[in-house]
Amino acid sequence: MGKLDGKVVVITGGSSGIGNASVRLFVEEGAQVVFGDIQDELGEALAEELGPNAIYSHANVRNESEIKALIDLAVEKFGRLDCMFNNAGFPCVGGPIDETPTDGFDVSMEIQFRSVFLGMKHAAPIMKQQGSGSIISTASVAGLRTGMGGHVYSAAKAAIIHLTRTVAMELGEFNIRVNCICPGGIATAIFGKGLGLDQVKAERFKELAKMFLSGLQPINRSGLPEDIAKAALWLASEESTFVSGHPLVVDGGLIGGRMWGQNTEQWETMAKGLGIEDLEENRRKINEEIARMK
Ligand SMILES: NC(=O)c1ccc[n+]([C@@H]2O[C@H](COP(=O)([O-])OP(=O)(O)OC[C@H]3O[C@@H](n4cnc5c(N)ncnc54)[C@H](O)[C@@H]3O)[C@@H](O)[C@H]2O)c1
């Protein structure tokens, strides 16, 4: 038995990365999935590989009508909508605030944030009528902390997190849960795209990104699209029916704080500055003194 048996799911940005891994896992777990993207070749190939429970349709999330059409297609083909996964995204305009193009800001907000609003807006009436549903959006740790992404990307992700909370407050009475996922560093093509590479090169760059990302968090490996797909599976499934309005952080501990090693290094540097040669011995003595205070 699959965790999503009988459930109908719509996923945006399903051709590559996190979306692709989610389409695969959701179908494996028994769901019927309609997914959209602007990378038609990749999307069509994935649908063909997965068989009749995966349908691909071109859907640019900049266009309200195309998001609505994707949802309508799911209802038309499979009769209902249990989960809307607003996942499509791209790196956004970047750089210093005084050099950020305003038109680029508008496009970035359209793709990263307005699309999530539209996904929620058009999923809600169907889910209300059903009296059930799970809306999931891909936010980011960048929406919770500074220094994890550019200004506009981070602000868009913070907006997703807050919209998730406010909409969850409205839709709860219809048994609709609204959550988002805040991934940390996940090795996908998005990093290569952020450096200006085309899709093919960005896909290849994933291996390098994996190496770079592996040392950033206490869990000593890079995040993988499957890590986020598994979190989304849980939020879409019956195992999380009391979870709503929640930004689920999946980051290997990245935003937990500074790593233990960095902390130790700092104490060692300070100790050296004070002429303390053996910090370990010093620490042992301090611990013993404190213990004697009991
Ligand atoms: N990779 C990470 O480290 C990371 C971290 C936090 C959040 N995220 C978020 O995860 C989501 C998925 O990104 P990913 O890392 O899998 O990258 P990705 O580039 O592999 O996948 C993004 C997908 O969205 C699609 N897309 C882009 N613009 C679109 C549009 N206008 N309409 C429809 N589809 C569009 C792309 O074609 C692509 O298939 C994004 O929202 C991203 O911001 C990623």
Short mmCIF file of C-alpha atoms and ligand atoms in Angstrom, two decimals:
data_model
loop_
_atom_site.label_atom_id
_atom_site.label_comp_id
_atom_site.label_asym_id
_atom_site.label_seq_id
_atom_site.Cartn_x
_atom_site.Cartn_y
_atom_site.Cartn_z
CA MET A 1 0.00 0.00 0.00
CA GLY A 2 1.29 3.44 -0.91
CA LYS A 3 1.14 6.48 1.36
CA LEU A 4 -0.77 8.43 -1.31
CA ASP A 5 -3.07 5.73 -2.66
CA GLY A 6 -6.12 7.32 -4.30
CA LYS A 7 -4.78 10.86 -3.97
CA VAL A 8 -4.60 13.35 -6.83
CA VAL A 9 -1.70 15.78 -6.79
CA VAL A 10 -0.68 18.83 -8.84
CA ILE A 11 2.99 19.86 -8.83
CA THR A 12 4.47 22.96 -10.48
CA GLY A 13 8.10 23.00 -11.63
CA GLY A 14 8.06 19.22 -11.88
CA SER A 15 10.55 18.73 -14.72
CA SER A 16 13.74 19.00 -12.73
CA GLY A 17 15.23 18.99 -9.23
CA ILE A 18 12.89 18.89 -6.22
CA GLY A 19 9.76 18.84 -8.39
CA ASN A 20 11.06 15.93 -10.46
CA ALA A 21 11.95 13.90 -7.35
CA SER A 22 8.50 14.65 -5.91
CA VAL A 23 6.65 13.55 -9.05
CA ARG A 24 8.59 10.27 -8.96
CA LEU A 25 8.06 9.60 -5.25
CA PHE A 26 4.38 10.60 -5.25
CA VAL A 27 3.62 8.26 -8.17
CA GLU A 28 5.62 5.49 -6.50
CA GLU A 29 3.46 6.01 -3.39
CA GLY A 30 0.22 5.57 -5.31
CA ALA A 31 -0.75 9.13 -6.30
CA GLN A 32 -2.03 10.31 -9.64
CA VAL A 33 0.08 13.33 -10.49
CA VAL A 34 -0.44 16.16 -12.93
CA PHE A 35 2.67 18.28 -13.19
CA GLY A 36 3.64 21.40 -15.09
CA ASP A 37 6.80 23.22 -16.06
CA ILE A 38 8.30 25.27 -18.86
CA GLN A 39 10.87 22.60 -19.71
CA ASP A 40 8.56 20.53 -21.87
CA GLU A 41 11.05 17.97 -23.14
CA LEU A 42 12.14 16.97 -19.66
CA GLY A 43 8.57 16.95 -18.37
CA GLU A 44 7.24 14.84 -21.24
CA ALA A 45 10.09 12.34 -20.89
CA LEU A 46 9.39 11.99 -17.16
CA ALA A 47 5.67 11.44 -17.73
CA GLU A 48 6.40 8.81 -20.36
CA GLU A 49 8.80 7.03 -18.03
CA LEU A 50 6.31 6.94 -15.15
CA GLY A 51 3.23 5.83 -17.10
CA PRO A 52 -0.47 6.75 -16.91
CA ASN A 53 -0.39 8.03 -13.31
CA ALA A 54 1.84 10.95 -14.31
CA ILE A 55 0.58 13.58 -16.75
CA TYR A 56 2.75 16.45 -17.91
CA SER A 57 1.34 19.70 -19.22
CA HIS A 58 3.13 22.93 -20.10
CA ALA A 59 2.38 25.46 -17.35
CA ASN A 60 4.28 28.69 -16.95
CA VAL A 61 3.56 29.82 -13.39
CA ARG A 62 3.79 33.45 -14.52
CA ASN A 63 0.38 32.95 -16.15
CA GLU A 64 -2.65 32.61 -13.92
CA SER A 65 -4.59 30.83 -16.67
CA GLU A 66 -1.90 28.16 -17.02
CA ILE A 67 -1.86 27.40 -13.29
CA LYS A 68 -5.63 27.14 -13.27
CA ALA A 69 -5.56 24.94 -16.38
CA LEU A 70 -3.13 22.55 -14.68
CA ILE A 71 -5.49 22.19 -11.71
CA ASP A 72 -8.51 21.81 -14.00
CA LEU A 73 -6.68 19.09 -15.92
CA ALA A 74 -6.12 17.11 -12.72
CA VAL A 75 -9.82 17.34 -11.82
CA GLU A 76 -10.88 16.46 -15.35
CA LYS A 77 -8.57 13.41 -15.60
CA PHE A 78 -8.70 12.11 -12.04
CA GLY A 79 -11.85 13.63 -10.52
CA ARG A 80 -10.45 15.49 -7.51
CA LEU A 81 -7.52 17.47 -6.02
CA ASP A 82 -5.96 16.27 -2.78
CA CYS A 83 -2.65 18.09 -2.89
CA MET A 84 -1.39 21.25 -4.57
CA PHE A 85 2.41 21.50 -4.47
CA ASN A 86 3.57 25.00 -5.48
CA ASN A 87 7.22 24.30 -6.18
CA ALA A 88 8.40 26.08 -9.35
CA GLY A 89 11.14 28.59 -8.79
CA PHE A 90 14.35 30.11 -10.09
CA PRO A 91 17.31 32.01 -8.61
CA CYS A 92 15.80 35.57 -8.96
CA VAL A 93 17.62 38.84 -9.63
CA GLY A 94 20.55 39.37 -7.32
CA GLY A 95 23.31 41.77 -6.31
CA PRO A 96 23.41 44.91 -4.17
CA ILE A 97 20.05 46.57 -3.51
CA ASP A 98 20.97 49.74 -5.42
CA GLU A 99 21.86 47.71 -8.51
CA THR A 100 18.83 45.42 -8.55
CA PRO A 101 16.69 46.07 -11.64
CA THR A 102 13.07 46.85 -10.76
CA ASP A 103 11.72 44.92 -13.75
CA GLY A 104 13.75 41.94 -12.59
CA PHE A 105 12.24 42.34 -9.14
CA ASP A 106 8.75 42.16 -10.66
CA VAL A 107 9.51 39.03 -12.71
CA SER A 108 11.19 37.36 -9.73
CA MET A 109 8.25 38.00 -7.44
CA GLU A 110 5.91 36.73 -10.15
CA ILE A 111 7.73 33.42 -10.50
CA GLN A 112 8.63 32.87 -6.86
CA PHE A 113 5.73 34.36 -4.91
CA ARG A 114 2.73 35.33 -7.04
CA SER A 115 2.72 31.80 -8.44
CA VAL A 116 2.27 30.39 -4.93
CA PHE A 117 -0.60 32.79 -4.26
CA LEU A 118 -2.22 31.68 -7.53
CA GLY A 119 -1.74 27.99 -6.76
CA MET A 120 -3.44 28.47 -3.40
CA LYS A 121 -6.19 30.63 -4.90
CA HIS A 122 -7.21 28.10 -7.55
CA ALA A 123 -6.76 24.96 -5.43
CA ALA A 124 -8.89 26.34 -2.57
CA PRO A 125 -12.38 26.24 -4.18
CA ILE A 126 -12.00 22.60 -5.22
CA MET A 127 -10.60 21.53 -1.86
CA LYS A 128 -13.31 23.49 0.00
CA GLN A 129 -15.98 21.63 -1.93
CA GLN A 130 -14.30 18.31 -1.14
CA GLY A 131 -13.84 19.22 2.51
CA SER A 132 -10.19 18.19 2.44
CA GLY A 133 -6.81 19.00 0.94
CA SER A 134 -3.15 19.68 1.53
CA ILE A 135 -1.43 22.72 0.02
CA ILE A 136 2.36 22.64 0.09
CA SER A 137 4.75 25.32 -1.19
CA THR A 138 8.50 25.33 -1.53
CA ALA A 139 9.88 28.22 0.50
CA SER A 140 13.50 28.21 1.73
CA VAL A 141 15.73 28.70 4.75
CA ALA A 142 16.47 31.99 2.97
CA GLY A 143 12.98 33.07 4.02
CA LEU A 144 13.87 32.52 7.67
CA ARG A 145 17.47 33.78 7.91
CA THR A 146 19.59 36.35 6.13
CA GLY A 147 22.74 35.35 4.27
CA MET A 148 21.15 32.32 2.61
CA GLY A 149 20.15 33.96 -0.68
CA GLY A 150 19.81 37.30 -2.48
CA HIS A 151 17.49 40.08 -1.26
CA VAL A 152 14.61 39.41 -3.62
CA TYR A 153 14.83 35.60 -3.43
CA SER A 154 14.89 35.75 0.38
CA ALA A 155 12.01 38.23 0.59
CA ALA A 156 9.90 36.14 -1.81
CA LYS A 157 10.49 33.04 0.30
CA ALA A 158 9.66 34.91 3.52
CA ALA A 159 6.42 36.03 1.86
CA ILE A 160 5.57 32.39 1.03
CA ILE A 161 6.10 31.42 4.66
CA HIS A 162 3.77 34.13 5.91
CA LEU A 163 1.12 33.55 3.25
CA THR A 164 1.21 29.89 4.29
CA ARG A 165 0.38 30.92 7.85
CA THR A 166 -2.42 33.34 6.97
CA VAL A 167 -4.10 31.01 4.46
CA ALA A 168 -3.83 28.08 6.89
CA MET A 169 -5.84 30.17 9.37
CA GLU A 170 -8.59 30.63 6.79
CA LEU A 171 -8.80 27.16 5.28
CA GLY A 172 -8.49 25.05 8.42
CA GLU A 173 -12.25 25.03 8.94
CA PHE A 174 -12.61 23.25 5.58
CA ASN A 175 -10.11 20.57 6.65
CA ILE A 176 -7.51 22.01 4.29
CA ARG A 177 -3.96 22.09 5.58
CA VAL A 178 -1.49 24.68 4.30
CA ASN A 179 2.21 24.17 4.89
CA CYS A 180 5.52 25.01 3.29
CA ILE A 181 8.94 23.42 3.20
CA CYS A 182 12.13 25.37 3.84
CA PRO A 183 14.93 23.46 2.14
CA GLY A 184 18.56 24.18 2.94
CA GLY A 185 21.26 23.56 0.34
CA ILE A 186 19.88 20.98 -2.11
CA ALA A 187 22.04 19.93 -5.06
CA THR A 188 19.90 20.86 -8.06
CA ALA A 189 20.34 22.80 -11.28
CA ILE A 190 19.23 26.01 -9.55
CA PHE A 191 22.78 26.81 -8.42
CA GLY A 192 24.20 26.53 -11.93
CA LYS A 193 21.31 28.64 -13.24
CA GLY A 194 22.09 31.24 -10.59
CA LEU A 195 25.60 31.42 -12.04
CA GLY A 196 24.24 31.95 -15.56
CA LEU A 197 24.59 28.39 -16.93
CA ASP A 198 22.04 26.92 -19.33
CA GLN A 199 19.93 23.91 -18.23
CA VAL A 200 22.31 21.27 -19.63
CA LYS A 201 25.39 22.79 -18.00
CA ALA A 202 23.45 23.56 -14.81
CA GLU A 203 22.48 19.87 -14.58
CA ARG A 204 26.17 18.94 -14.83
CA PHE A 205 27.09 21.54 -12.22
CA LYS A 206 24.93 19.65 -9.69
CA GLU A 207 27.84 17.32 -8.85
CA LEU A 208 30.09 20.27 -8.03
CA ALA A 209 27.28 21.88 -6.02
CA LYS A 210 26.99 18.63 -4.06
CA MET A 211 30.64 18.89 -3.02
CA PHE A 212 30.37 22.57 -2.15
CA LEU A 213 27.17 22.09 -0.13
CA SER A 214 28.36 19.05 1.80
CA GLY A 215 30.41 21.02 4.34
CA LEU A 216 27.85 23.73 5.15
CA GLN A 217 25.76 21.98 7.78
CA PRO A 218 26.25 19.58 10.69
CA ILE A 219 24.84 16.65 8.68
CA ASN A 220 27.89 16.04 6.61
CA ARG A 221 26.48 15.79 3.10
CA SER A 222 24.67 17.89 0.58
CA GLY A 223 20.86 17.97 0.60
CA LEU A 224 19.26 16.00 -2.23
CA PRO A 225 15.97 16.58 -4.06
CA GLU A 226 14.73 13.29 -2.55
CA ASP A 227 15.11 14.77 0.96
CA ILE A 228 12.56 17.44 0.10
CA ALA A 229 10.32 15.05 -1.82
CA LYS A 230 10.08 12.88 1.32
CA ALA A 231 9.08 15.90 3.43
CA ALA A 232 6.46 16.83 0.84
CA LEU A 233 5.20 13.23 0.84
CA TRP A 234 4.66 13.44 4.58
CA LEU A 235 2.79 16.75 4.30
CA ALA A 236 0.62 15.36 1.49
CA SER A 237 -0.15 12.12 3.33
CA GLU A 238 -2.55 11.14 6.10
CA GLU A 239 0.42 11.03 8.50
CA SER A 240 0.41 14.81 8.98
CA THR A 241 -3.31 15.58 9.34
CA PHE A 242 -2.76 17.77 12.44
CA VAL A 243 0.00 19.86 10.84
CA SER A 244 -0.96 23.22 9.35
CA GLY A 245 0.54 26.68 8.98
CA HIS A 246 3.98 25.16 9.43
CA PRO A 247 7.28 26.00 7.71
CA LEU A 248 9.04 22.62 7.76
CA VAL A 249 12.81 23.14 7.76
CA VAL A 250 14.73 20.39 5.92
CA ASP A 251 18.33 21.58 5.95
CA GLY A 252 20.61 19.08 7.70
CA GLY A 253 20.87 21.55 10.59
CA LEU A 254 22.11 24.48 8.46
CA ILE A 255 20.23 27.23 10.28
CA GLY A 256 20.67 25.72 13.74
CA GLY A 257 23.57 28.06 14.42
CA ARG A 258 27.33 27.99 14.12
CA MET A 259 28.92 24.60 13.85
CA TRP A 260 30.61 23.05 16.87
CA GLY A 261 34.01 23.14 15.13
CA GLN A 262 33.75 26.89 14.42
CA ASN A 263 32.91 27.53 18.05
CA THR A 264 35.84 25.47 19.28
CA GLU A 265 38.17 27.25 16.87
CA GLN A 266 37.09 30.63 18.24
CA TRP A 267 37.70 29.58 21.85
CA GLU A 268 41.13 28.24 20.89
CA THR A 269 42.04 31.54 19.23
CA MET A 270 40.89 33.54 22.28
CA ALA A 271 42.77 31.21 24.62
CA LYS A 272 45.96 31.61 22.60
CA GLY A 273 45.53 35.39 22.82
CA LEU A 274 45.46 35.05 26.62
CA GLY A 275 48.60 32.87 26.59
CA ILE A 276 46.67 29.70 27.57
CA GLU A 277 48.52 26.89 25.85
CA ASP A 278 46.50 23.86 26.88
CA LEU A 279 42.82 24.78 26.46
CA GLU A 280 41.64 21.22 27.13
CA GLU A 281 43.42 21.07 30.48
CA ASN A 282 42.10 24.53 31.34
CA ARG A 283 38.55 23.51 30.46
CA ARG A 284 38.83 20.34 32.59
CA LYS A 285 39.91 22.45 35.59
CA ILE A 286 37.03 24.91 35.10
CA ASN A 287 34.53 22.04 34.86
CA GLU A 288 35.89 20.53 38.10
CA GLU A 289 35.66 23.90 39.88
CA ILE A 290 32.04 24.34 38.80
CA ALA A 291 31.21 20.79 39.89
CA ARG A 292 32.70 21.52 43.35
CA MET A 293 30.29 24.50 43.67
CA LYS A 294 27.42 22.04 44.21
N1 LIG B 1 18.05 23.78 -4.46
C1 LIG B 1 18.03 24.43 -3.30
O1 LIG B 1 19.04 24.49 -2.58
C2 LIG B 1 16.77 25.11 -2.85
C3 LIG B 1 16.74 25.60 -1.54
C4 LIG B 1 15.59 26.22 -1.10
C5 LIG B 1 14.49 26.35 -1.93
N2 LIG B 1 14.56 25.88 -3.21
C6 LIG B 1 13.37 26.03 -4.05
O2 LIG B 1 12.98 24.78 -4.55
C7 LIG B 1 12.17 24.96 -5.71
C8 LIG B 1 12.64 24.01 -6.80
O3 LIG B 1 13.96 24.37 -7.21
P1 LIG B 1 15.09 23.29 -7.52
O4 LIG B 1 16.18 23.50 -6.56
O5 LIG B 1 14.51 21.95 -7.67
O6 LIG B 1 15.63 23.87 -8.91
P2 LIG B 1 15.44 23.36 -10.42
O7 LIG B 1 15.95 24.43 -11.26
O8 LIG B 1 16.03 22.00 -10.58
O9 LIG B 1 13.86 23.21 -10.55
C9 LIG B 1 13.00 24.32 -10.70
C10 LIG B 1 11.97 23.97 -11.75
O10 LIG B 1 11.05 25.07 -11.84
C11 LIG B 1 10.83 25.30 -13.22
N3 LIG B 1 10.43 26.68 -13.48
C12 LIG B 1 11.18 27.81 -13.46
N4 LIG B 1 10.47 28.87 -13.85
C13 LIG B 1 9.22 28.40 -14.12
C14 LIG B 1 8.02 29.02 -14.58
N5 LIG B 1 7.97 30.32 -14.88
N6 LIG B 1 6.93 28.24 -14.74
C15 LIG B 1 6.97 26.91 -14.46
N7 LIG B 1 8.08 26.28 -14.06
C16 LIG B 1 9.19 27.02 -13.89
C17 LIG B 1 12.16 24.98 -13.88
O11 LIG B 1 12.04 24.76 -15.27
C18 LIG B 1 12.59 23.75 -13.10
O12 LIG B 1 12.12 22.56 -13.69
C19 LIG B 1 12.30 26.43 -6.07
O13 LIG B 1 11.14 27.13 -5.62
C20 LIG B 1 13.52 26.88 -5.29
O14 LIG B 1 13.51 28.25 -5.01
C21 LIG B 1 15.68 25.25 -3.68
#
